[in-house]
Tab-separated table of C-alpha atoms in Angstrom:
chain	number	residue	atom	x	y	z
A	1	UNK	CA	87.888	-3.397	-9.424
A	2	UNK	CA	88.373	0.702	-9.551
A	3	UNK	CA	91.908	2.543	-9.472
A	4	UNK	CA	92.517	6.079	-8.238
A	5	UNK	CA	91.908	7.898	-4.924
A	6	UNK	CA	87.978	8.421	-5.372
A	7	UNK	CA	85.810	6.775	-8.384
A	8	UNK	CA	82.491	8.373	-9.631
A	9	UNK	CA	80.157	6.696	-11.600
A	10	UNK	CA	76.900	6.193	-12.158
A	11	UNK	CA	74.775	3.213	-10.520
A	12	UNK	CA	72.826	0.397	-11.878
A	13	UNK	CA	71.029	-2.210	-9.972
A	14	UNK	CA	74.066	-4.219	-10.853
A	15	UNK	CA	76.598	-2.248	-8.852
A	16	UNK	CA	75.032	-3.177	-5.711
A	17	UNK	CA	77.368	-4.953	-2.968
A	18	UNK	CA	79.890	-4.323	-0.849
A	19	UNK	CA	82.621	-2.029	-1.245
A	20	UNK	CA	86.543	-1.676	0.450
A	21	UNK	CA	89.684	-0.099	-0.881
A	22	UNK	CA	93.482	0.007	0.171
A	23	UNK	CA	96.949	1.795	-0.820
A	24	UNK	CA	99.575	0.333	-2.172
A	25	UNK	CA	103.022	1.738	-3.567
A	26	UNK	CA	105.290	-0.355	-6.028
A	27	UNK	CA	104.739	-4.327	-6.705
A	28	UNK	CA	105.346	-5.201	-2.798
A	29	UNK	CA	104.025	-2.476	-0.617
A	30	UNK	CA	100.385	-1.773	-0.096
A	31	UNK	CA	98.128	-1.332	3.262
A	32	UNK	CA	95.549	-3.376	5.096
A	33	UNK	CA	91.535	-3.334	3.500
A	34	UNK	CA	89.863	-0.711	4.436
A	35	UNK	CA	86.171	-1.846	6.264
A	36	UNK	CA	83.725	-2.691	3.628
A	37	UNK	CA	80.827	-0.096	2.750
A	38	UNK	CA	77.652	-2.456	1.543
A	39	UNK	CA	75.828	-0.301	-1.201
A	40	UNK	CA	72.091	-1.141	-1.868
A	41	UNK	CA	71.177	-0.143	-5.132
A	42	UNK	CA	67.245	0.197	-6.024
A	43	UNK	CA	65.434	1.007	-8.850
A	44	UNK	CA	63.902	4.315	-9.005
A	45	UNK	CA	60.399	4.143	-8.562
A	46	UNK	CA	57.646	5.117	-10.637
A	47	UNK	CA	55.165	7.761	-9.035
A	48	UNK	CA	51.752	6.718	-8.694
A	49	UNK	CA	48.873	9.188	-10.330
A	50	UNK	CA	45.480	8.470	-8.851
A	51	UNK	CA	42.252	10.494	-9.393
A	52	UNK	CA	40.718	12.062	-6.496
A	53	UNK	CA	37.479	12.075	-7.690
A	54	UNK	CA	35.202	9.003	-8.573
A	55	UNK	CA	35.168	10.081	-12.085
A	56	UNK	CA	37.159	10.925	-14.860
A	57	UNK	CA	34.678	12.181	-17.450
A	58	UNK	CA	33.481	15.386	-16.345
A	59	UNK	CA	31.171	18.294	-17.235
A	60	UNK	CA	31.753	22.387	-17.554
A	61	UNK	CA	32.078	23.817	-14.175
A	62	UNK	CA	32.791	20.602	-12.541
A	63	UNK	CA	35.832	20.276	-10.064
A	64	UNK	CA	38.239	17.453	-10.791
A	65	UNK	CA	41.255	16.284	-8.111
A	66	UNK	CA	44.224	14.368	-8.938
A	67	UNK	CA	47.130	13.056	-6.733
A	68	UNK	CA	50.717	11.914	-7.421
A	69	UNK	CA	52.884	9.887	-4.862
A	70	UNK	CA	55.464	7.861	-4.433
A	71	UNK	CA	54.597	4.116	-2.930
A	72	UNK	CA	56.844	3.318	-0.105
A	73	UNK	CA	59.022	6.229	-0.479
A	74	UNK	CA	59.357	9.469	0.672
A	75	UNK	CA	60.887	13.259	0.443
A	76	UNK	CA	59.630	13.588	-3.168
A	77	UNK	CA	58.493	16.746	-4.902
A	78	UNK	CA	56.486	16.219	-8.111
A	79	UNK	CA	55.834	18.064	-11.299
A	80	UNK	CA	52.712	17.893	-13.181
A	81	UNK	CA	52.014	17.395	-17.057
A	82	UNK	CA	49.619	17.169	-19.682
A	83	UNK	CA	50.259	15.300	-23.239
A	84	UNK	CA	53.771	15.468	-21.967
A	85	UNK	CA	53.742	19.568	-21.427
A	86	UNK	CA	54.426	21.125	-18.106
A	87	UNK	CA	51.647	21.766	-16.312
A	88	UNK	CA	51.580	25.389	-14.347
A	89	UNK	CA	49.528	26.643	-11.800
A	90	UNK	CA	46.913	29.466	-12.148
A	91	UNK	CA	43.775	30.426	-11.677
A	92	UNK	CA	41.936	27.707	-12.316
A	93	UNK	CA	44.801	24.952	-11.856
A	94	UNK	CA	46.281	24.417	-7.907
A	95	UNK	CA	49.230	22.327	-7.305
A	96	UNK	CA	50.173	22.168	-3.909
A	97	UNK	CA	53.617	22.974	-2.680
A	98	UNK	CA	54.875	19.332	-2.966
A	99	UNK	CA	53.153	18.639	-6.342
A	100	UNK	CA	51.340	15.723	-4.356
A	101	UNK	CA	47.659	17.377	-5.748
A	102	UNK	CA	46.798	18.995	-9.136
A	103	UNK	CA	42.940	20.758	-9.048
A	104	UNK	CA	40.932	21.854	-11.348
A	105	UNK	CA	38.198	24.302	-9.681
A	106	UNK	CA	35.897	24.999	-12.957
A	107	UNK	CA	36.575	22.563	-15.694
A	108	UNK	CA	36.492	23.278	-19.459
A	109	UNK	CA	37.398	21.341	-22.585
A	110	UNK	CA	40.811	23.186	-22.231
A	111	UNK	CA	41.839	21.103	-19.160
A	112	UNK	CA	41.019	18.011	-21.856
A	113	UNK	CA	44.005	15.223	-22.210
A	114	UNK	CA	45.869	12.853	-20.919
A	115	UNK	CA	48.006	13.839	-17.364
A	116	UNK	CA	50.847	12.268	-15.866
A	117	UNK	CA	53.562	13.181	-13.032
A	118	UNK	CA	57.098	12.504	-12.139
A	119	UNK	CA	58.643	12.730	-8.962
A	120	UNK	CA	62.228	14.216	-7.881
A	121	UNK	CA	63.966	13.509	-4.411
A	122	UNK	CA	64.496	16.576	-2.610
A	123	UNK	CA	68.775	18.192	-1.975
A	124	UNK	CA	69.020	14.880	-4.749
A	125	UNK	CA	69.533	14.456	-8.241
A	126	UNK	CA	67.337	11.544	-8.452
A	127	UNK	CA	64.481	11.909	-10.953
A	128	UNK	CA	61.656	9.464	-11.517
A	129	UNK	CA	60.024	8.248	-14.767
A	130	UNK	CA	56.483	9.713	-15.443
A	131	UNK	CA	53.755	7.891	-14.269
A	132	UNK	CA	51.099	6.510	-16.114
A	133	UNK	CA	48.664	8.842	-18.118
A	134	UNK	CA	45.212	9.377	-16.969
A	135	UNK	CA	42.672	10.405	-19.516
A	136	UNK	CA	40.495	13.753	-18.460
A	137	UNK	CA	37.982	13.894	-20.549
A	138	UNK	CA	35.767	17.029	-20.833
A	139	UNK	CA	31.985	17.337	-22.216
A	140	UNK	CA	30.723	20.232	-23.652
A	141	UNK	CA	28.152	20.795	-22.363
A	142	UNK	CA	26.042	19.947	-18.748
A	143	UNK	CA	24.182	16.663	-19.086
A	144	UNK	CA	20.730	16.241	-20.321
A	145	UNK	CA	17.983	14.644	-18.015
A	146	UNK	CA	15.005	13.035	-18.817
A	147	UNK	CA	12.296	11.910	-16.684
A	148	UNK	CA	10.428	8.586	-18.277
A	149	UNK	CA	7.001	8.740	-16.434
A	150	UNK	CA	5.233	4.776	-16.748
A	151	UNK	CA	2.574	4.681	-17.307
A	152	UNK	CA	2.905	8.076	-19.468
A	153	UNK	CA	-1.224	8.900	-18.589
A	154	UNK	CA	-1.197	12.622	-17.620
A	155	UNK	CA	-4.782	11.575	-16.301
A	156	UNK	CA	-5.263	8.460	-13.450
A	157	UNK	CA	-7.724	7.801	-11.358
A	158	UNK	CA	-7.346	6.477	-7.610
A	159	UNK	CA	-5.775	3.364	-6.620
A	160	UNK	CA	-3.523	3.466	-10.146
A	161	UNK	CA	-0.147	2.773	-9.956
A	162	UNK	CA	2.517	4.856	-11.344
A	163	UNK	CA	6.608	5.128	-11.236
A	164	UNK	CA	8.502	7.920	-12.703
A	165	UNK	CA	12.362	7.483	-13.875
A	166	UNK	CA	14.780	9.917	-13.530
A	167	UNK	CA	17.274	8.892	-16.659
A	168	UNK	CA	20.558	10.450	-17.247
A	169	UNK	CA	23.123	8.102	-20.286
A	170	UNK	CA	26.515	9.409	-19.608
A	171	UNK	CA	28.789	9.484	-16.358
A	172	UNK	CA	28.249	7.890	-13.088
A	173	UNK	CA	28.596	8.452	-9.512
A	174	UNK	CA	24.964	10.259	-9.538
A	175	UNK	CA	22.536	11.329	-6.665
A	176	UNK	CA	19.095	12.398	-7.456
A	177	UNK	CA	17.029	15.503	-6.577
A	178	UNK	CA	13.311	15.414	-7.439
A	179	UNK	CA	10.577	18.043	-7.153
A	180	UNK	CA	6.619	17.882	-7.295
A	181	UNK	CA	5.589	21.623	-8.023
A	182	UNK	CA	8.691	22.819	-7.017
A	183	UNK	CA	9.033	21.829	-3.883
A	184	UNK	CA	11.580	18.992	-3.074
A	185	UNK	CA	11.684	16.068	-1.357
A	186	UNK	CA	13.322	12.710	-1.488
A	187	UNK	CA	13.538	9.805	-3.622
A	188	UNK	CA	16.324	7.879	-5.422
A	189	UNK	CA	17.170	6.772	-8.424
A	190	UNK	CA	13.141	5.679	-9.012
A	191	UNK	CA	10.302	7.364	-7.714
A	192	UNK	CA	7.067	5.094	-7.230
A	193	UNK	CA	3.475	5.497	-6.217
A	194	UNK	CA	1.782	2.593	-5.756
A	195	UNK	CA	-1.662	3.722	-5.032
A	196	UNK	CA	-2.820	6.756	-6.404
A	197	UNK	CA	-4.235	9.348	-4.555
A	198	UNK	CA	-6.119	12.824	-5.193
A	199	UNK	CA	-3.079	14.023	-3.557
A	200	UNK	CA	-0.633	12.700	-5.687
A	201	UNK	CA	-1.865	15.501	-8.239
A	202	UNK	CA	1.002	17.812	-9.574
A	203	UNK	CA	3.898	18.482	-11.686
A	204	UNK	CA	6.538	16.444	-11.151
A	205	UNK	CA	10.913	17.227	-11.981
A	206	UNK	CA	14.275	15.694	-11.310
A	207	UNK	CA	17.583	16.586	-11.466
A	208	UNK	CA	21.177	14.462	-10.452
A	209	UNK	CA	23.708	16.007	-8.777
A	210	UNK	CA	27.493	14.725	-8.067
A	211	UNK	CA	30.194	15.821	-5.750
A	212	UNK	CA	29.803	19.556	-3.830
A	213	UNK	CA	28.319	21.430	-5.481
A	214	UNK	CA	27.690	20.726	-9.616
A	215	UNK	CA	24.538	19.683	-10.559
A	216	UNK	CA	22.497	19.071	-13.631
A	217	UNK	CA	19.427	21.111	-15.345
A	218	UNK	CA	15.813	20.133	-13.868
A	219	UNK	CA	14.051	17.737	-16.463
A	220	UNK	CA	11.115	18.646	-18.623
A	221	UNK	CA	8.160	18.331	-16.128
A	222	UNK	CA	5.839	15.553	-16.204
A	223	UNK	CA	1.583	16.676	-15.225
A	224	UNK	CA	-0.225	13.720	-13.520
A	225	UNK	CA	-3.543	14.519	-12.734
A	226	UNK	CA	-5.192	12.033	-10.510
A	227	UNK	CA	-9.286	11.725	-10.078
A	228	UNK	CA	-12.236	9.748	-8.136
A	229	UNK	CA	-12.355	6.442	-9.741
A	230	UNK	CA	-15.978	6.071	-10.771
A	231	UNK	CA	-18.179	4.184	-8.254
A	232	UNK	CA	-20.462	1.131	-9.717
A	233	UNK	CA	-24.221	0.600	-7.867
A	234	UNK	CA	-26.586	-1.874	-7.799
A	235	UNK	CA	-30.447	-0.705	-8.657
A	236	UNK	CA	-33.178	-3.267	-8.318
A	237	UNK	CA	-35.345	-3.216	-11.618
A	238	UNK	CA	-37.556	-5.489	-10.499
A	239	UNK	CA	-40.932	-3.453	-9.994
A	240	UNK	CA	-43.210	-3.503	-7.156
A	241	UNK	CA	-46.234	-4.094	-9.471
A	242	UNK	CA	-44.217	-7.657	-9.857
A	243	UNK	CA	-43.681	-9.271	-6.494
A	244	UNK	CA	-46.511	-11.043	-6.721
A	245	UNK	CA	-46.241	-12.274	-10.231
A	246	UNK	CA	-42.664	-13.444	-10.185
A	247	UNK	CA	-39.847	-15.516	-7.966
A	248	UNK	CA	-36.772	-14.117	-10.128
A	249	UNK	CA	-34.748	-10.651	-9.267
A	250	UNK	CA	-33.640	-8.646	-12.212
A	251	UNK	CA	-30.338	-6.176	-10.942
A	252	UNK	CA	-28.910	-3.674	-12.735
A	253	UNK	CA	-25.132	-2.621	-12.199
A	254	UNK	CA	-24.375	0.990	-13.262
A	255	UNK	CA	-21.075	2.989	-13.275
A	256	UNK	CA	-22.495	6.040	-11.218
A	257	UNK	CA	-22.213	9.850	-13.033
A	258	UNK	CA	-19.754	8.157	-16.054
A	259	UNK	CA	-20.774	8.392	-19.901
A	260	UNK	CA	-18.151	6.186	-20.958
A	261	UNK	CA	-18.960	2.814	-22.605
A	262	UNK	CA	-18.584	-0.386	-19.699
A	263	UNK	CA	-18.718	-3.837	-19.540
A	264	UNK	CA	-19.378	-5.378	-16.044
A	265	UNK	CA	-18.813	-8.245	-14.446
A	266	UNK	CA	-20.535	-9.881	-11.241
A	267	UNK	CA	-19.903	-11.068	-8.274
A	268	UNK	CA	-21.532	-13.624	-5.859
A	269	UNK	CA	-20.521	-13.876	-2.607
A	270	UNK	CA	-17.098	-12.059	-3.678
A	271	UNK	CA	-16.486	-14.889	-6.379
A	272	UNK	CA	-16.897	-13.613	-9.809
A	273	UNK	CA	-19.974	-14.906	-11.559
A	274	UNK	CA	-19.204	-17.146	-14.685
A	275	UNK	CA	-21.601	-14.977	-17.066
A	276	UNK	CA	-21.380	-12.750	-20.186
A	277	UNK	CA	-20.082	-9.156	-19.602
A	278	UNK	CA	-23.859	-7.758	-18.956
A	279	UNK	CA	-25.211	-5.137	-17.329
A	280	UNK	CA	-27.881	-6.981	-15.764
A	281	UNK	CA	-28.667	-9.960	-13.481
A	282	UNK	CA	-31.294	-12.336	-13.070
A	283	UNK	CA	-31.234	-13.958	-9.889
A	284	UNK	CA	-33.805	-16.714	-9.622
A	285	UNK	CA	-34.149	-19.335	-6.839
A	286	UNK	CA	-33.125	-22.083	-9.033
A	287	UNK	CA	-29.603	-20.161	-9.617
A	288	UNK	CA	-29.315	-19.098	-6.004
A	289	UNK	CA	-31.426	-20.993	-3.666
A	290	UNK	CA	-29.312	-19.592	-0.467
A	291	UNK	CA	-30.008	-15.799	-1.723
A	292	UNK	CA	-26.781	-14.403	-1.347
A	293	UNK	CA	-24.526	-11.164	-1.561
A	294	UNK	CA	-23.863	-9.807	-4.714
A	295	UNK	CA	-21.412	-6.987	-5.995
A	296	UNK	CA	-20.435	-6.222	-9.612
A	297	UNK	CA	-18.040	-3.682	-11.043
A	298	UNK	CA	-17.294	-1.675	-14.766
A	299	UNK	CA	-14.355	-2.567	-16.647
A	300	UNK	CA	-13.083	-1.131	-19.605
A	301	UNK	CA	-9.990	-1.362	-22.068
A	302	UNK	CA	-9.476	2.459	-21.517
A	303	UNK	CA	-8.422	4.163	-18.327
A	304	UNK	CA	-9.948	4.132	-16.306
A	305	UNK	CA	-10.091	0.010	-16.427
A	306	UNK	CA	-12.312	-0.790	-14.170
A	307	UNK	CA	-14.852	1.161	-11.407
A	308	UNK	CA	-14.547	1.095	-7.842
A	309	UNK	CA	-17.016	-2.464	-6.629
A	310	UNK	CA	-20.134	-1.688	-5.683
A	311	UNK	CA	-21.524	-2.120	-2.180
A	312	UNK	CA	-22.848	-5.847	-1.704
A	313	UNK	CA	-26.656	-6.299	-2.296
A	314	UNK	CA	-28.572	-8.979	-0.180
A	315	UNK	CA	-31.365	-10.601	-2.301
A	316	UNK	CA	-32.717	-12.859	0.953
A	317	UNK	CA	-36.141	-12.707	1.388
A	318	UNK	CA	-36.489	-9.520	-0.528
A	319	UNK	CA	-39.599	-10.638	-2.904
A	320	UNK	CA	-41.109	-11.864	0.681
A	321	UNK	CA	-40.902	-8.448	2.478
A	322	UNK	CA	-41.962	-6.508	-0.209
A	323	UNK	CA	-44.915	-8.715	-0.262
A	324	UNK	CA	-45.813	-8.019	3.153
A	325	UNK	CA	-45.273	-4.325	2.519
A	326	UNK	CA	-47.388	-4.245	-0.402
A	327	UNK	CA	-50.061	-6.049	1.685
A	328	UNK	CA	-49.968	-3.722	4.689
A	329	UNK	CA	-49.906	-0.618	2.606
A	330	UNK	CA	-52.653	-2.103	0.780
A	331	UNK	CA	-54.743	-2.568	3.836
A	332	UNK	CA	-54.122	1.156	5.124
A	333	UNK	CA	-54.615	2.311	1.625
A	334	UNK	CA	-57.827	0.698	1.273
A	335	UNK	CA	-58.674	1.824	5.010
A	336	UNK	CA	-58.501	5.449	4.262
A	337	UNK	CA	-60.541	5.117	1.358
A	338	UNK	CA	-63.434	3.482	3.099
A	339	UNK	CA	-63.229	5.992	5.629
A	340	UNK	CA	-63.272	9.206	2.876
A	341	UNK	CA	-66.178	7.605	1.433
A	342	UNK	CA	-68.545	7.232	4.650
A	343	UNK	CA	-67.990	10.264	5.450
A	344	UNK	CA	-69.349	11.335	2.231
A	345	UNK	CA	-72.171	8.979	2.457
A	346	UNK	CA	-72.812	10.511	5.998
A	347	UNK	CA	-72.715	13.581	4.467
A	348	UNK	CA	-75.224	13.403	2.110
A	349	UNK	CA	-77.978	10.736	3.529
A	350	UNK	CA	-78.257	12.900	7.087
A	351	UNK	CA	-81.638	13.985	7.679
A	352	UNK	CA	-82.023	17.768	8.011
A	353	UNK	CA	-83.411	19.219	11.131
A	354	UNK	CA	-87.433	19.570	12.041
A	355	UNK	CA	-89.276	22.875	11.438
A	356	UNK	CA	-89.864	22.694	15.177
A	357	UNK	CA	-86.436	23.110	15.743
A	358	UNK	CA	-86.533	26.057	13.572
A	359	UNK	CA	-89.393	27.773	14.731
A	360	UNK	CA	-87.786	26.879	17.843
A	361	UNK	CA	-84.936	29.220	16.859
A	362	UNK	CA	-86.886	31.886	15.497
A	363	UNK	CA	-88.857	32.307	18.768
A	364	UNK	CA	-85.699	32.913	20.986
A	365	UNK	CA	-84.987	35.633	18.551
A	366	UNK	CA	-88.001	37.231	18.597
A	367	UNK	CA	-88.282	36.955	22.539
A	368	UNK	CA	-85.212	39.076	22.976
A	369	UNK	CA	-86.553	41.499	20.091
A	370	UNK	CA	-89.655	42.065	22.775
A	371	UNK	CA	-88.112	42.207	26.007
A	372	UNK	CA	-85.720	45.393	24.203
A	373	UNK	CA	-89.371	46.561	23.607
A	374	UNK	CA	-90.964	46.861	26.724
A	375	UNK	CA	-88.048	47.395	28.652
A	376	UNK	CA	-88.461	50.771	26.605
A	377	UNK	CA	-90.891	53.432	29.039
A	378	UNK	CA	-94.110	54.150	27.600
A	379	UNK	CA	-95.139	57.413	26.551
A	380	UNK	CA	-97.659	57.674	28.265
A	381	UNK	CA	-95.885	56.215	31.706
A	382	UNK	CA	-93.302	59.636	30.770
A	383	UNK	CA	-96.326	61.701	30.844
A	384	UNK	CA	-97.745	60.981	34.037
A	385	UNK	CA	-94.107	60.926	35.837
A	386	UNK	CA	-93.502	64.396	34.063
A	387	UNK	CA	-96.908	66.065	35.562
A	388	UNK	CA	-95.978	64.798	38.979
A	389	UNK	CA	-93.089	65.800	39.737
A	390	UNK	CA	-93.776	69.584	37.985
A	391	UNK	CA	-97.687	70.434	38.896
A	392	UNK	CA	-98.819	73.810	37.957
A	393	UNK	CA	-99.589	76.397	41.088
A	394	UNK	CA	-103.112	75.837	40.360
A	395	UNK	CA	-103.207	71.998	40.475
A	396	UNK	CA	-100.979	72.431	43.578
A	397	UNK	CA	-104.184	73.718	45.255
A	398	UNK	CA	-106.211	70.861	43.899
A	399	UNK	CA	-103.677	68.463	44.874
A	400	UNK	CA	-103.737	69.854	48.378
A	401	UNK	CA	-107.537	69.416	48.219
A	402	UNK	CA	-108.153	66.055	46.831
A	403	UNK	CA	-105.448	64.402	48.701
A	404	UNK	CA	-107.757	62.523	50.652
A	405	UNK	CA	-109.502	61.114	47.561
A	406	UNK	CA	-108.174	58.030	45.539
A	407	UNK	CA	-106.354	59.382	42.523
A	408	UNK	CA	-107.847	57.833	39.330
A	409	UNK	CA	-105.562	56.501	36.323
A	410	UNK	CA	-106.457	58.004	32.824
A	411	UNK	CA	-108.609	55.665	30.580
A	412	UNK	CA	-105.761	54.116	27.927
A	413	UNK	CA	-105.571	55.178	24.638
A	414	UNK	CA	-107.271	52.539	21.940
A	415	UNK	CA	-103.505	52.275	20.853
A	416	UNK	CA	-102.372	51.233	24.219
A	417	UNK	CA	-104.599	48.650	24.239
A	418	UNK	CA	-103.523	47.509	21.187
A	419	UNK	CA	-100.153	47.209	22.509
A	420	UNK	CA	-101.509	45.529	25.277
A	421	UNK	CA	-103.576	43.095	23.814
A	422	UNK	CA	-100.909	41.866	21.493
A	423	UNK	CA	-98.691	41.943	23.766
A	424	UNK	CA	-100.846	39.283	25.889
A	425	UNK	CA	-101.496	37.376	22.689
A	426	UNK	CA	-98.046	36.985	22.677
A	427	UNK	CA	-97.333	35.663	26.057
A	428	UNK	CA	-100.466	32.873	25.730
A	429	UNK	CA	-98.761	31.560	22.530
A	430	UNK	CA	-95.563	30.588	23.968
A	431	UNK	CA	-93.489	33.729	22.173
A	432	UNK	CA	-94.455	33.013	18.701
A	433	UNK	CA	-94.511	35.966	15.991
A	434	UNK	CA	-96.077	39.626	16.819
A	435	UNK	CA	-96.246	42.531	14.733
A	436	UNK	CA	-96.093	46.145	16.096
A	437	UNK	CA	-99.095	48.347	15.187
A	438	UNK	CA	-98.570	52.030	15.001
């Protein structure tokens, strides 16, 4: 119950209800109740302080949001604070007009603490309790981040399998960035490679990054260097001077172009062989009756481990055809000889020609030598063809005379008839030898 006119005072949730008043004068008089007023009487609230960002410990440079509101009420205008001082605005604190947002564009450990708000109705003189503190807290410096490279080999060989991690131990709310000489591409938190290839050479990097714009430092790179895995071959040492004196195989299995120390192991029909770690192989037909495929490969307890399988080797029927080979080439061999040698033979016991044949030979020679010889003129021929055709004056007159007479030949000289007889000689002995007399 109030006296007076008017009544002030100030309101507790207890004074809700509802209120009426009336006048009276003296101990008799006094008017109707007014209508009742019904007064609701709350509680203030408590503003509510919530961080804009998904984090709350932050790094140098990083931008941090905050927010302050009222739940289920409205028309407030807040004020900011940190460890219970007044927060102003400046250049690298906003507040919005209503006080609803407090930023932080560039953090540093100044902006460090604990921050809280409290809300006041606006044309009212209602003010709210602070909120609850939030705890900004501040590193010193940008985070550190490692990349963990597993296996840590800086040399593998094709067909490895390798993961890096990109490892950062403080904060959350991360995205990754990675980089393989330099250039980026995309990955998350892991990046794996299951089966090595030359390509996969290079120098690898990471870095995380969170919110807009603030990321971390690259990591310290990690070199992988990938190469051929060595290839392992089958030789045959079983010699061809052998076939013939053996049923068993003997293979080999060698890591091709490698100096490193192996051991190998075997395979028959692509199921490993149960035998010591050797580098050789006897296959007999008591082992393998069926002749089958085999492959072997290196292994070692250093990378690399083991050597890429060698292509399969078919022992069927090998000893049989090489046999046969050796046989043929054998024959032909033998062939060639026996032909080399006759000819030789031939060579040696042919009889040599007849001296008829010879003399044979000499005569056409000497036949040709003669018919040069008198297909030459004879002097004497030149002579009496001369002292035709240019008689003196004198023998002109003679001529004239005698030209009714028989004209006698001059007697030959006894060197003429030399020539002569020979010459006949020669004719009645077939063209045998002459000699010229002079």
């Amino acid at each position: 119950l109030l006296s007076g006119a008017s009544s002030s005072f100030t309101l507790a949730a207890s004074d809700k209800g509802s209120y009426s008043c009336k006048a009276s004068r003296g101990q008799k008089t006094s008017t109707v109740q007014s209508n009742k007023i019904q007064l609701d009487v709350k509680e203030i609230p408590v503003p509510v302080l919530h961080n804009a960002t998904q984090w709350l410990d932050v790094f140098p440079t990083e931008r941090v949001e905050l927010s302050c509101w009222m739940k289920g009420s409205s028309g407030w205008i807040f004020t900011w604070f940190r460890n219970k001082n007044l927060i102003k605005a400046n250049s690298s604190v906003l507040i919005e007009n209503d006080g609803t947002k407090l930023s932080i564009t560039a953090a540093s450990t100044s902006h460090r603490g604990n921050y809280s708000c409290s809300g006041a109705l606006k044309g009212r003189s209602v003010n709210s309790k602070l909120s609850k503190e939030v705890m900004l807290d501040i590193y010193d410096t940008k985070p550190r981040v490692t990349l963990v490279q597993n296996p840590d080999d800086s040399l593998m060989h094709t067909a490895d399998s390798v993961s890096f991690h990109c490892h950062i131990n403080v904060s959350s709310g991360w995205s990754y960035l990675w980089y393989k000489n330099d250039s980026p591409f995309k990955a998350g938190h892991h990046y794996n490679i299951s089966s090595a290839g030359l390509a996969d050479t290079g120098s690898y990097k990471c870095q995380v990054k969170r919110g807009a714009s603030f990321q971390s430092d690259k990591s310290e790179a990690a070199k992988l260097t990938i190469e051929e895995r060595p290839e392992a071959a089958i030789i045959l040492l079983t010699r061809w001077a052998d076939v013939f004196s053996t049923d068993s195989l003997l293979l080999k299995c060698n890591v091709k172009d490698s100096a490193l120390s192996w051991n190998y192991t075997w395979f028959k029909e692509n199921e490993q062989v149960d035998l010591p770690l050797s580098e050789e192989h006897k296959v007999t037909p008591q082992d393998d009756p069926d002749q089958s495929r085999y492959t072997c490969k290196g292994t070692r307890n250093e990378r690399p481990f083991y050597s890429v399988t060698s292509d399969s080797y078919r022992t069927k029927n090998l000893l049989l055809k090489r046999r046969i080979l050796l046989a043929i080439s054998g024959c032909i061999f033998f062939g060639i000889i026996a032909v080399f040698i006759g000819c030789i033979a031939l060579r040696i016991f042919r009889k040599p020609a007849s001296d008829f044949e010879k003399t044979e030979d000499d005569n056409l020679f000497i036949r040709a030598q003669v018919k040069d010889f008198t297909d030459s003129p004879c002097p004497l021929v030149e002579y009496i063809k001369d002292a035709d055709l240019n008689p003196s004056p004198k023998e002109g007159e003679e001529n004239d005379a005698i030209s009714s007479e028989t004209t006698l030949m001059p007697k030959p000289s006894p060197e003429d008839q030399a020539v002569t007889t020979n010459s006949h000689e020669s004719t009645e002995n077939g063209g045998g030898m002459m000699s010229f007399q002079h």
